[in-house]
mmCIF file of C-alpha atoms in Angstrom:
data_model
loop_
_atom_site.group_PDB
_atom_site.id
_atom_site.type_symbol
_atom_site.label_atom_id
_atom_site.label_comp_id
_atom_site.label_asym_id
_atom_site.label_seq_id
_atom_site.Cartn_x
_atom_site.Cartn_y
_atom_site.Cartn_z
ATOM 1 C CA UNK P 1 -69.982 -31.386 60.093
ATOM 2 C CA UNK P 2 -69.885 -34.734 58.640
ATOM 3 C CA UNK P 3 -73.805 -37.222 59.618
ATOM 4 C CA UNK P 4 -70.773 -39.843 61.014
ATOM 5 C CA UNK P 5 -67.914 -38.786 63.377
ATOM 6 C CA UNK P 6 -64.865 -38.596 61.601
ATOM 7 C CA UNK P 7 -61.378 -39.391 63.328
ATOM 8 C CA UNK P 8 -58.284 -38.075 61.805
ATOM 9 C CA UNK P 9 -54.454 -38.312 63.122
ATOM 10 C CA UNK P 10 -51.178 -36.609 62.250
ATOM 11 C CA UNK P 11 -48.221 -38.008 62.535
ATOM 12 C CA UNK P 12 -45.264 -35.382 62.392
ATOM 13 C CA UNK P 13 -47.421 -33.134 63.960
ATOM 14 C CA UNK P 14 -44.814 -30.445 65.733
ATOM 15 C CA UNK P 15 -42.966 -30.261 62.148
ATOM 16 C CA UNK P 16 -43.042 -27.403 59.605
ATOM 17 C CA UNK P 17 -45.216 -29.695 57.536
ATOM 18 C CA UNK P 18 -47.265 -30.899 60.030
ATOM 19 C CA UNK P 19 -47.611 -27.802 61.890
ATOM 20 C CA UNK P 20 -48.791 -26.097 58.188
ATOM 21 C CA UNK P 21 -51.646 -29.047 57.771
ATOM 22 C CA UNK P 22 -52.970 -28.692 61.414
ATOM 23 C CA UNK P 23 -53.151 -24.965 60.052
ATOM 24 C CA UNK P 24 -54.908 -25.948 56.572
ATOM 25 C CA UNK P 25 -57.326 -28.543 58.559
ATOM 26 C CA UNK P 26 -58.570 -25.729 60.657
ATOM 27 C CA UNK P 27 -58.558 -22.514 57.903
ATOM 28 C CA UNK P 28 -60.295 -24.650 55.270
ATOM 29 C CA UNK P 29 -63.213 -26.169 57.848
ATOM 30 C CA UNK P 30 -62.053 -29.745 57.315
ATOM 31 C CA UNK P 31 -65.456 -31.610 59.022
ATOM 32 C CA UNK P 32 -63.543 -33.813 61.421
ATOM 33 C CA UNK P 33 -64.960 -34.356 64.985
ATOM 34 C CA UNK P 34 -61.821 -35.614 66.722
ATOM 35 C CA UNK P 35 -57.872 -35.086 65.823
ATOM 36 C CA UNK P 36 -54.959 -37.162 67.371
ATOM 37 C CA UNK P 37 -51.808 -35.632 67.124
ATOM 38 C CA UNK P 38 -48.464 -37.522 66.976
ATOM 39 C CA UNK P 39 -44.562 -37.028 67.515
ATOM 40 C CA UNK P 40 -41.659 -39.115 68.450
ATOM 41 C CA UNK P 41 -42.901 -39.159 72.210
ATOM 42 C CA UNK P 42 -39.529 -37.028 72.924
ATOM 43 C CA UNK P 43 -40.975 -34.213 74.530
ATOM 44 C CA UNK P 44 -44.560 -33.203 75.724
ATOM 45 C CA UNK P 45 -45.702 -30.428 73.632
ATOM 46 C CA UNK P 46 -49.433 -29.684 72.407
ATOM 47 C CA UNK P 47 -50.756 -28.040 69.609
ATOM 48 C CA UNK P 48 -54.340 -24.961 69.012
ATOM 49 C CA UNK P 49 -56.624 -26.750 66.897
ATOM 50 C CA UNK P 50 -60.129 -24.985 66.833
ATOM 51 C CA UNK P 51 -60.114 -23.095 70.238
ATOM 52 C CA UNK P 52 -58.506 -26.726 72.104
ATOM 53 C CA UNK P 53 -55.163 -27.224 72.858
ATOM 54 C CA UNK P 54 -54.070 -31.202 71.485
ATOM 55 C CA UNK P 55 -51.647 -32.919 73.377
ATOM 56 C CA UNK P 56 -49.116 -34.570 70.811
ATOM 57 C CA UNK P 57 -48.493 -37.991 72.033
ATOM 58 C CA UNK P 58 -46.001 -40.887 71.316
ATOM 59 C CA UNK P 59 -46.853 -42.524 67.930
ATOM 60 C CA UNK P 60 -48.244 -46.199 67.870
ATOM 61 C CA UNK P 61 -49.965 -48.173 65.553
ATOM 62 C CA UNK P 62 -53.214 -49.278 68.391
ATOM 63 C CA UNK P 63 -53.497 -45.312 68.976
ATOM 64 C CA UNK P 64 -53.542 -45.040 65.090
ATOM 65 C CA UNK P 65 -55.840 -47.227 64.481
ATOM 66 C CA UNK P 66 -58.951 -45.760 66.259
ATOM 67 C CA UNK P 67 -58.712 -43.144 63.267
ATOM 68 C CA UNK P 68 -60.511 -43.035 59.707
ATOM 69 C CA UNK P 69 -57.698 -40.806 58.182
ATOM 70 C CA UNK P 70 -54.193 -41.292 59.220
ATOM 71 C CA UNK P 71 -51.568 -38.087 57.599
ATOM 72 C CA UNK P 72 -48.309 -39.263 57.909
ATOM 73 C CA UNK P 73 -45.766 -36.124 57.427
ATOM 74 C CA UNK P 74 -42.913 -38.063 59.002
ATOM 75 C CA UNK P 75 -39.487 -39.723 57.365
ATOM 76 C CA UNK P 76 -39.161 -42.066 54.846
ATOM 77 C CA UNK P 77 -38.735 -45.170 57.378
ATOM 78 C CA UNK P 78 -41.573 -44.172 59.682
ATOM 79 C CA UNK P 79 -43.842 -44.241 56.703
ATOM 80 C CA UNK P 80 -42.640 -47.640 55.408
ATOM 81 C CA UNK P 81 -43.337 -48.761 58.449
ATOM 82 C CA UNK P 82 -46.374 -47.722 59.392
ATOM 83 C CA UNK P 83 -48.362 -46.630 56.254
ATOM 84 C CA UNK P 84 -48.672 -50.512 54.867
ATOM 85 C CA UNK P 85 -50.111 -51.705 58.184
ATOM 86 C CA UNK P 86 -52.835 -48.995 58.512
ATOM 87 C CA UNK P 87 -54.093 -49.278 55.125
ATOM 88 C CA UNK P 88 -54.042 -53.279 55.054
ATOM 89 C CA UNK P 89 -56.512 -52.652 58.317
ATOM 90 C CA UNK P 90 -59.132 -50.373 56.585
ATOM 91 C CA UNK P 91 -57.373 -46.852 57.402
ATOM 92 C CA UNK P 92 -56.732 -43.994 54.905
ATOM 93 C CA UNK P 93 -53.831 -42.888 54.960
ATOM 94 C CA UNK P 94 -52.067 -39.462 53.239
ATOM 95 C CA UNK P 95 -48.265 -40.386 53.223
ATOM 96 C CA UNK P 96 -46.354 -37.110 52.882
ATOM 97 C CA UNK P 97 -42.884 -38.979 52.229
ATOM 98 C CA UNK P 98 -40.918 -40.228 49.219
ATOM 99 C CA UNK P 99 -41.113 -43.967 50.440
ATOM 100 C CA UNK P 100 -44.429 -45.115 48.345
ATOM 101 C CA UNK P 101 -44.312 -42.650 45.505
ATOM 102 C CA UNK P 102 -42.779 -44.802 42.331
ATOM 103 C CA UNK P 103 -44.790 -47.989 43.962
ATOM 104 C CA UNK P 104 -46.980 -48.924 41.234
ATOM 105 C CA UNK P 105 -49.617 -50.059 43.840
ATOM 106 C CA UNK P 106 -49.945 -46.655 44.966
ATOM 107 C CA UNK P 107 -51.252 -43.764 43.665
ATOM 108 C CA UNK P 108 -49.260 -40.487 43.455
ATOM 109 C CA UNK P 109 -51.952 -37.799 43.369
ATOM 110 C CA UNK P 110 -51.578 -33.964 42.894
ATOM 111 C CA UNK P 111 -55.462 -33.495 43.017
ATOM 112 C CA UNK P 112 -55.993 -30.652 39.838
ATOM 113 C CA UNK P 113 -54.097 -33.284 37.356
ATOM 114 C CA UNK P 114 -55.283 -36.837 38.367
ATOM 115 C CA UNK P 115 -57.655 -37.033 41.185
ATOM 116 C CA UNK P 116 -59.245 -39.754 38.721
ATOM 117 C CA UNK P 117 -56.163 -41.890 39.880
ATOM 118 C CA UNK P 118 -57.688 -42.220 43.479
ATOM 119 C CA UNK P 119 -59.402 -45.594 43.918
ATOM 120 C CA UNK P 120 -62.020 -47.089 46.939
ATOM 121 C CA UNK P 121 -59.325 -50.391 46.934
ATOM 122 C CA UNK P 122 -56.111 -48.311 47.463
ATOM 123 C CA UNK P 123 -56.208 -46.796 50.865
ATOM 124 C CA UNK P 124 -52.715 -45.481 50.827
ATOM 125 C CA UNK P 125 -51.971 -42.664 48.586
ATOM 126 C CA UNK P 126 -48.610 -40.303 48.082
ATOM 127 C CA UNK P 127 -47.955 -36.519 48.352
ATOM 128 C CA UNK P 128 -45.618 -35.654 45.583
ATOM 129 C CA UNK P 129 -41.806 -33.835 45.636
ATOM 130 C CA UNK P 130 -42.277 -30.491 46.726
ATOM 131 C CA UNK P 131 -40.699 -28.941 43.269
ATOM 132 C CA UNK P 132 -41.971 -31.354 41.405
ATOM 133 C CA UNK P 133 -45.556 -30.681 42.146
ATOM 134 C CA UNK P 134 -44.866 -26.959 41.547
ATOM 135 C CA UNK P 135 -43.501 -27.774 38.111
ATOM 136 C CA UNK P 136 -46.612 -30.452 37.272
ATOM 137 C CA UNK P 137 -49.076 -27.699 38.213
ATOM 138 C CA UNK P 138 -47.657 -25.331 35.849
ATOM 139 C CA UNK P 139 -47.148 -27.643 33.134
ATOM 140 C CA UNK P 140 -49.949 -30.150 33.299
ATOM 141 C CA UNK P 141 -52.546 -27.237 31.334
ATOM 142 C CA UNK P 142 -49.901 -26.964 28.349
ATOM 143 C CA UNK P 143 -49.522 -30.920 28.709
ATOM 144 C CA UNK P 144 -53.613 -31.314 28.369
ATOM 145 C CA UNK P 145 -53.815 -28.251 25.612
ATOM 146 C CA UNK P 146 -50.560 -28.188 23.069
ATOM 147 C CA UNK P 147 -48.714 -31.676 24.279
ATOM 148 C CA UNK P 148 -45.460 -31.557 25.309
ATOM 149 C CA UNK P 149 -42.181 -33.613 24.211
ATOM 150 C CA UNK P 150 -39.816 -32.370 26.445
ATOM 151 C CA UNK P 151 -38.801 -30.705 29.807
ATOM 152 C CA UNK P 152 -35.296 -29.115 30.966
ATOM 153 C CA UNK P 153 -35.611 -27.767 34.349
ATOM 154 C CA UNK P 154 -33.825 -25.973 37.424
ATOM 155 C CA UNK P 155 -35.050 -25.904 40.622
ATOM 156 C CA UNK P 156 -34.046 -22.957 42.748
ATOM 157 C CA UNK P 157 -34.687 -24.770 46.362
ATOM 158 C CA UNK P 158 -34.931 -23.195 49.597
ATOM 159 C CA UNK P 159 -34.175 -24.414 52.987
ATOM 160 C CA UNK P 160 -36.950 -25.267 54.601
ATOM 161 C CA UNK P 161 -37.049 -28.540 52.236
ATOM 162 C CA UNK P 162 -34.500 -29.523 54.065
ATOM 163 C CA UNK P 163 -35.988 -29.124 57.970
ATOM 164 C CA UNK P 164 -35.904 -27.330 61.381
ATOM 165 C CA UNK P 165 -31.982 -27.968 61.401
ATOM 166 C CA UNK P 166 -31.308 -26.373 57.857
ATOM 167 C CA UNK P 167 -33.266 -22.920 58.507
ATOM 168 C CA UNK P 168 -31.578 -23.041 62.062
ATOM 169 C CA UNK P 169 -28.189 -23.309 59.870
ATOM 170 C CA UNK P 170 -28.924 -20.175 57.294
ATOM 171 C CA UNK P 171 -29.829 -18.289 59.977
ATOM 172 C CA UNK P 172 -26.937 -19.108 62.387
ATOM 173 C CA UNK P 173 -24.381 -19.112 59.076
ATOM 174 C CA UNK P 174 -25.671 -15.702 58.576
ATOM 175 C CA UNK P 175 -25.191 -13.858 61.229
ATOM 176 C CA UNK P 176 -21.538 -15.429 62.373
ATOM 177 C CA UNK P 177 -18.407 -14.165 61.676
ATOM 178 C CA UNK P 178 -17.135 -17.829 61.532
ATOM 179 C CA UNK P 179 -19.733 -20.141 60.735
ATOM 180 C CA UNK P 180 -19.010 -23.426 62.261
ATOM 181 C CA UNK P 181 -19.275 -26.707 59.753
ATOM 182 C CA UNK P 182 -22.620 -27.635 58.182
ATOM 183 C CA UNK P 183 -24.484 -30.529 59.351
ATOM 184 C CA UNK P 184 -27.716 -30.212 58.030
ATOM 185 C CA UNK P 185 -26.590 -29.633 54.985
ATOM 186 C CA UNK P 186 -23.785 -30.800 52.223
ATOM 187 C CA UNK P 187 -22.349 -27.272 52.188
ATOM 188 C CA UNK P 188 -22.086 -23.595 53.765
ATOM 189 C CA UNK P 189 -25.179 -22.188 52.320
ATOM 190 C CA UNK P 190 -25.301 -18.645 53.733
ATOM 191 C CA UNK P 191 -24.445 -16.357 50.692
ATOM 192 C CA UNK P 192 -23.799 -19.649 48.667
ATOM 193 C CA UNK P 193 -25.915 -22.356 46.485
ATOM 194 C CA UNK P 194 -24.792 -25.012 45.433
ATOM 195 C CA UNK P 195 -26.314 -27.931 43.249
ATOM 196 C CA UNK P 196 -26.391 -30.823 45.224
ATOM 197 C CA UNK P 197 -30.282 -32.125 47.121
ATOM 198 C CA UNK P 198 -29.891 -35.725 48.280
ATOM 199 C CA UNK P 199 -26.826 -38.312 47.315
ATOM 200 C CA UNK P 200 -25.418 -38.821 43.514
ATOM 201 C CA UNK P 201 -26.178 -41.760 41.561
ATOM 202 C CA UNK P 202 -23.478 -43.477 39.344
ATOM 203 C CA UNK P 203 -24.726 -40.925 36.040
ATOM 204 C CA UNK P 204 -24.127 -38.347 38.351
ATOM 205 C CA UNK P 205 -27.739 -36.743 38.879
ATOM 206 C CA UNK P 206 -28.896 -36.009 42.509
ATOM 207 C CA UNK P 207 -31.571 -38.290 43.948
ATOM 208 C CA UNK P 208 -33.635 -35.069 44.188
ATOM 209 C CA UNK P 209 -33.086 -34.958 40.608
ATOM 210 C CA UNK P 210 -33.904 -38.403 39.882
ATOM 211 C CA UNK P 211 -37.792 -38.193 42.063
ATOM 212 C CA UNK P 212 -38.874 -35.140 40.070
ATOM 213 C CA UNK P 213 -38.456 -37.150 36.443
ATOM 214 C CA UNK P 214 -39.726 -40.024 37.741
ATOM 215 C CA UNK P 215 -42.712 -38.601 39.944
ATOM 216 C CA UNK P 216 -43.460 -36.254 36.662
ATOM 217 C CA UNK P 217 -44.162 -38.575 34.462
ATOM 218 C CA UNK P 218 -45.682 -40.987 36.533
ATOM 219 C CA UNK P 219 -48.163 -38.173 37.715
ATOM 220 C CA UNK P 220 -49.144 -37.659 33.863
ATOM 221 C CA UNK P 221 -49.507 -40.938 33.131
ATOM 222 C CA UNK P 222 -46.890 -41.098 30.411
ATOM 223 C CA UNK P 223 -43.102 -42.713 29.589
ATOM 224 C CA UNK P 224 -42.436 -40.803 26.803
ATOM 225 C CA UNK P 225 -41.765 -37.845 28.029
ATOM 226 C CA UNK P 226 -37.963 -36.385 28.149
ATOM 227 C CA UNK P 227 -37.081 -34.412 31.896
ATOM 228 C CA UNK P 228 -33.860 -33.742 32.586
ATOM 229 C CA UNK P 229 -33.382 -31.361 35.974
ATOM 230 C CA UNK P 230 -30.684 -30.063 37.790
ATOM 231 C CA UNK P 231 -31.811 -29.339 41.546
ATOM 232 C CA UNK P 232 -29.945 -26.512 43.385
ATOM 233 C CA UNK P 233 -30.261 -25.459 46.880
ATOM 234 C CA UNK P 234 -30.126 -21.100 47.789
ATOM 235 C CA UNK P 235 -30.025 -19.304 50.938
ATOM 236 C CA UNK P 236 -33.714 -18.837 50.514
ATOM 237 C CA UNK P 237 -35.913 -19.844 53.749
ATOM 238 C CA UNK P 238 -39.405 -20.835 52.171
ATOM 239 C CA UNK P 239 -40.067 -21.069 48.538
ATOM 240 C CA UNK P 240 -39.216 -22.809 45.937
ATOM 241 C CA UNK P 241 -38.763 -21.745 42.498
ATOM 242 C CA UNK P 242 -37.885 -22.920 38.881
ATOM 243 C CA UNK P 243 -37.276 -22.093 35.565
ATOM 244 C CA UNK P 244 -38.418 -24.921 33.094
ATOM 245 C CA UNK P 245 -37.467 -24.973 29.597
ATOM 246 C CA UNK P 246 -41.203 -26.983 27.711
ATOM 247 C CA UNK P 247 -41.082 -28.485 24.343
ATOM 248 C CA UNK P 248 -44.568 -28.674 22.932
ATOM 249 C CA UNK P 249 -45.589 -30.838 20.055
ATOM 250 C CA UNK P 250 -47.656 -28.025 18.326
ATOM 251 C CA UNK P 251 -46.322 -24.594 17.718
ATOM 252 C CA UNK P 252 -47.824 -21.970 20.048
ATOM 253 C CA UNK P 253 -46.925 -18.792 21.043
ATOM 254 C CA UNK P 254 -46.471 -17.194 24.657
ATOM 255 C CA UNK P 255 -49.719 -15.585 24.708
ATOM 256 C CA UNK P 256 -51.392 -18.596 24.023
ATOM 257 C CA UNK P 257 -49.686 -20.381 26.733
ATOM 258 C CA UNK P 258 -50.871 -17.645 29.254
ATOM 259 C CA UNK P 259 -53.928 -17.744 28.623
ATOM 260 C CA UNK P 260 -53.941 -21.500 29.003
ATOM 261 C CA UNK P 261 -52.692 -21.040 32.444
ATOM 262 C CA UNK P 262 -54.482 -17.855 33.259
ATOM 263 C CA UNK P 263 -57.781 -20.579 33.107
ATOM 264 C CA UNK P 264 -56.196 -23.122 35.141
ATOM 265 C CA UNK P 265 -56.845 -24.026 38.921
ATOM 266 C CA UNK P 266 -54.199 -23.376 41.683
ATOM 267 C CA UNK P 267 -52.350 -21.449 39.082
ATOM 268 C CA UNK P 268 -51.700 -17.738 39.092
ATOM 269 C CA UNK P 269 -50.417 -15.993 36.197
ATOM 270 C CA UNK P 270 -47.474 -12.791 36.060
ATOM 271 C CA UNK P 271 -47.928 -10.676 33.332
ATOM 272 C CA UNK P 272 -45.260 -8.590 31.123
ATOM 273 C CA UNK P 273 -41.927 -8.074 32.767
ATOM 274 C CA UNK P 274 -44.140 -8.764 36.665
ATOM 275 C CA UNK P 275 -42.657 -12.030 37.920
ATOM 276 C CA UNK P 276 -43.092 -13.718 41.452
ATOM 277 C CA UNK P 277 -40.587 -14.367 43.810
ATOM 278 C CA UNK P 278 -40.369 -16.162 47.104
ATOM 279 C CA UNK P 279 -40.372 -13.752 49.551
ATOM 280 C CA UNK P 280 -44.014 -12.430 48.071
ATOM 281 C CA UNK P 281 -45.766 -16.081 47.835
ATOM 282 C CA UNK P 282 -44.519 -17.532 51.325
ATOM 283 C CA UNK P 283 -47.798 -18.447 53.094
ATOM 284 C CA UNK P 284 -49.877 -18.184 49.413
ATOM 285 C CA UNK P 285 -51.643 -21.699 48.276
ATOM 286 C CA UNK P 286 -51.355 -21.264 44.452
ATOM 287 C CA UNK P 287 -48.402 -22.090 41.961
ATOM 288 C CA UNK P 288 -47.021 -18.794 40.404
ATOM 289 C CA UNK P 289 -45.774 -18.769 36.981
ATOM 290 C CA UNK P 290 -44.450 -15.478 35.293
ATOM 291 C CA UNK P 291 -41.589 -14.468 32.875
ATOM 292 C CA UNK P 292 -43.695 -16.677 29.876
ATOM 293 C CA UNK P 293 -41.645 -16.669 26.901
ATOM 294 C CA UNK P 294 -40.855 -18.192 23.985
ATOM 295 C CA UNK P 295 -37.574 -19.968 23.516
ATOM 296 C CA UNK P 296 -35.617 -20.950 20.652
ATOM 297 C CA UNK P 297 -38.571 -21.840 18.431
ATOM 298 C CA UNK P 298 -42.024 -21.618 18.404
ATOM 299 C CA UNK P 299 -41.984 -25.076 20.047
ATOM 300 C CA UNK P 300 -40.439 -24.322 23.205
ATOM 301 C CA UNK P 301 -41.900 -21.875 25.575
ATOM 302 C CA UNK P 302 -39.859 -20.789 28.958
ATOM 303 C CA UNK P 303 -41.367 -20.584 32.419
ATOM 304 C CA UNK P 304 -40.851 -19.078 35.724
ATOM 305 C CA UNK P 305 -42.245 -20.957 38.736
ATOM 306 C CA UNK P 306 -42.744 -20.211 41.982
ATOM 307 C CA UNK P 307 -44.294 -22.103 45.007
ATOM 308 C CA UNK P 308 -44.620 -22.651 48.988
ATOM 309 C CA UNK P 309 -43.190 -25.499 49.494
ATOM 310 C CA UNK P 310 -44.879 -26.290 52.742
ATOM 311 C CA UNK P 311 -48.112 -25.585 50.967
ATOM 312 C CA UNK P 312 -48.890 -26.774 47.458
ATOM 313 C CA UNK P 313 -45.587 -28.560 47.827
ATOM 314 C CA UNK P 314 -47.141 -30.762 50.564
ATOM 315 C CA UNK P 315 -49.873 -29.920 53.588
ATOM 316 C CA UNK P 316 -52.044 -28.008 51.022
ATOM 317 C CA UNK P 317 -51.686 -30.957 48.557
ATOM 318 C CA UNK P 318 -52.311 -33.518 51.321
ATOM 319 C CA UNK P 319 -55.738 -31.405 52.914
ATOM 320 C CA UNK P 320 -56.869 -31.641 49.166
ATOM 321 C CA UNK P 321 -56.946 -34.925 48.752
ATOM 322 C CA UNK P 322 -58.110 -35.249 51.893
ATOM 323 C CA UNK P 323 -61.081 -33.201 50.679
ATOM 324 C CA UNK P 324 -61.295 -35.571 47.359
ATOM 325 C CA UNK P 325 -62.093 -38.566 49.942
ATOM 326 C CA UNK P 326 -64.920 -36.672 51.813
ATOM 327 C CA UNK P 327 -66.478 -35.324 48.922
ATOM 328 C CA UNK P 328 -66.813 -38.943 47.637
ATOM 329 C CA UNK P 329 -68.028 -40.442 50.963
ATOM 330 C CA UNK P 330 -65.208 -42.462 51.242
ATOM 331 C CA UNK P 331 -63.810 -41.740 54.583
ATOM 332 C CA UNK P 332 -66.593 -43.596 56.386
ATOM 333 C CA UNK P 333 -66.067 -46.795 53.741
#
């Protein structure tokens, strides 16, 4: 237990990713002495947290406040408006959204590539995309080792990144004989994909598209790297996967590149014609690569990727940094 008592909050707390972090904070002996759990006050629920059972109240800033560590696994406008407040006053705070991830005044961190990035004088720090920290893990050791030019990926995206509403619509889309219109999501998606994850821009790329480029490369610290991704949703309920097409800047052959990644944290490696898949890593905190390859020259190397979403993709990544701050004494600064 921490020599100061340590306050943390959730906000988002009765959602899959807030529900998985609760989980993480428990399983992984997080030294807090006090949680405060939060919701949009429109129902009275509670939540287990170390043998108690946490009443989830109505979110507001005063309640917020009396925390050291605020995570905020909410919606883009709840974090804008929230998240700038907290941290102007002193508080940490872990924003799980997309709102503050290209600001320049606030670090994107994926712990295992840039936990350098976190600073004492920025108290408000990003989670990254979901995929996109999937395909960073798995790319950031060839990155450090063999440099890379270039990245063509697709992202093989399951439901759950979408919410409640879109496993509620698989699994209702499923099992009817005439499944009514999709609201959740953009199209039927019960024995269907299709390649659409947010809105188009005028070039035609998805704004899911558009955050894993840009979050990439801001993540590695570099501009002059070439991602192009297409994003595509599957009837999948947890997981995410991707196959990613890397352009090195050295020749090097597959078995170099596995045992690269066979050395790396939060990575775990598939062998020969093994390969992981979704339904196998659902509830598993590492990035899974298999199917290593190489591609149309000795410069390009081929990857399969697999990850929980929920996890690495988000609660897992947030508890770690979380862990970054406590390690450093920071928390109580």
């Amino acid at each position: 237990m921490p020599s100061k008592p340590l306050r943390i909050a959730v906000v988002g707390a009765s959602g899959m990713v807030g529900r998985e972090l609760i989980f993480l904070l428990e399983k992984r002996c997080f030294p807090a002495t006090d949680i405060l759990l939060f919701g949009s006050g429109k129902s009275r629920s509670r939540m287990p947290f170390r043998g108690r059972s946490i009443p989830i109240q109505p979110t507001t800033l005063p309640a917020l406040a009396q925390a050291e560590l605020v995570f905020l696994t909410t919606g883009d406008s709840v974090s804008r408006e929230l998240a700038p407040i907290l941290a102007q006053k002193g508080t940490w705070v872990i924003d799980d959204s997309a709102a503050f991830r290209m600001d320049s005044k606030v670090p994107l961190i994926i712990p295992e590539i840039n936990a350098h990035s976190l600073s004492l004088n920025k108290r408000l720090i990003a989670g990254p995309n979901c995929s996109m920290a999937a395909l960073a893990m798995a790319i950031y050791p060839i990155y450090e080792k063999f440099g890379i030019r270039s990245i063509r990926a697709a992202t093989y995206q399951s439901v759950s990144g979408a919410g409640k509403a879109a496993i509620q619509e698989l699994k209702d889309q499923t099992y009817s004989k005439n499944p009514s219109r999709p609201k959740a999501l953009p199209q039927l998606i019960a024995f269907n994909l299709f390649p659409q994850i947010g809105s188009f821009d005028r070039n035609g790329y998805t704004s899911e598209e558009t955050k894993i480029s840009g979050e990439l490369k801001k993540v590695l610290g570099t501009s002059q790297l070439h991602v192009t991704v297409t994003a595509v949703r599957v009837p999948v309920f947890r997981g995410h996967s991707i196959a990613a097409w890397v352009g090195t800047r050295r020749r090097v052959q597959p078995r170099e590149i596995e045992t690269c990644l066979q050395n790396s944290p939060g990575i775990c490696l598939s062998r020969k014609n093994k390969y992981p898949m979704p339904i196998d890593i659902a509830g598993s905190w590492p990035v899974y690569v298999g199917r290593v390859r190489r591609g149309e020259s000795d410069q390009e190397v081929l990857l399969w990727i697999v990850s929980d979403n929920l996890l690495k993709g988000a609660a897992l990544n947030s508890v770690q940094i979380a862990e970054h701050l406590l390690k450093r004494g920071w928390l109580w600064k």
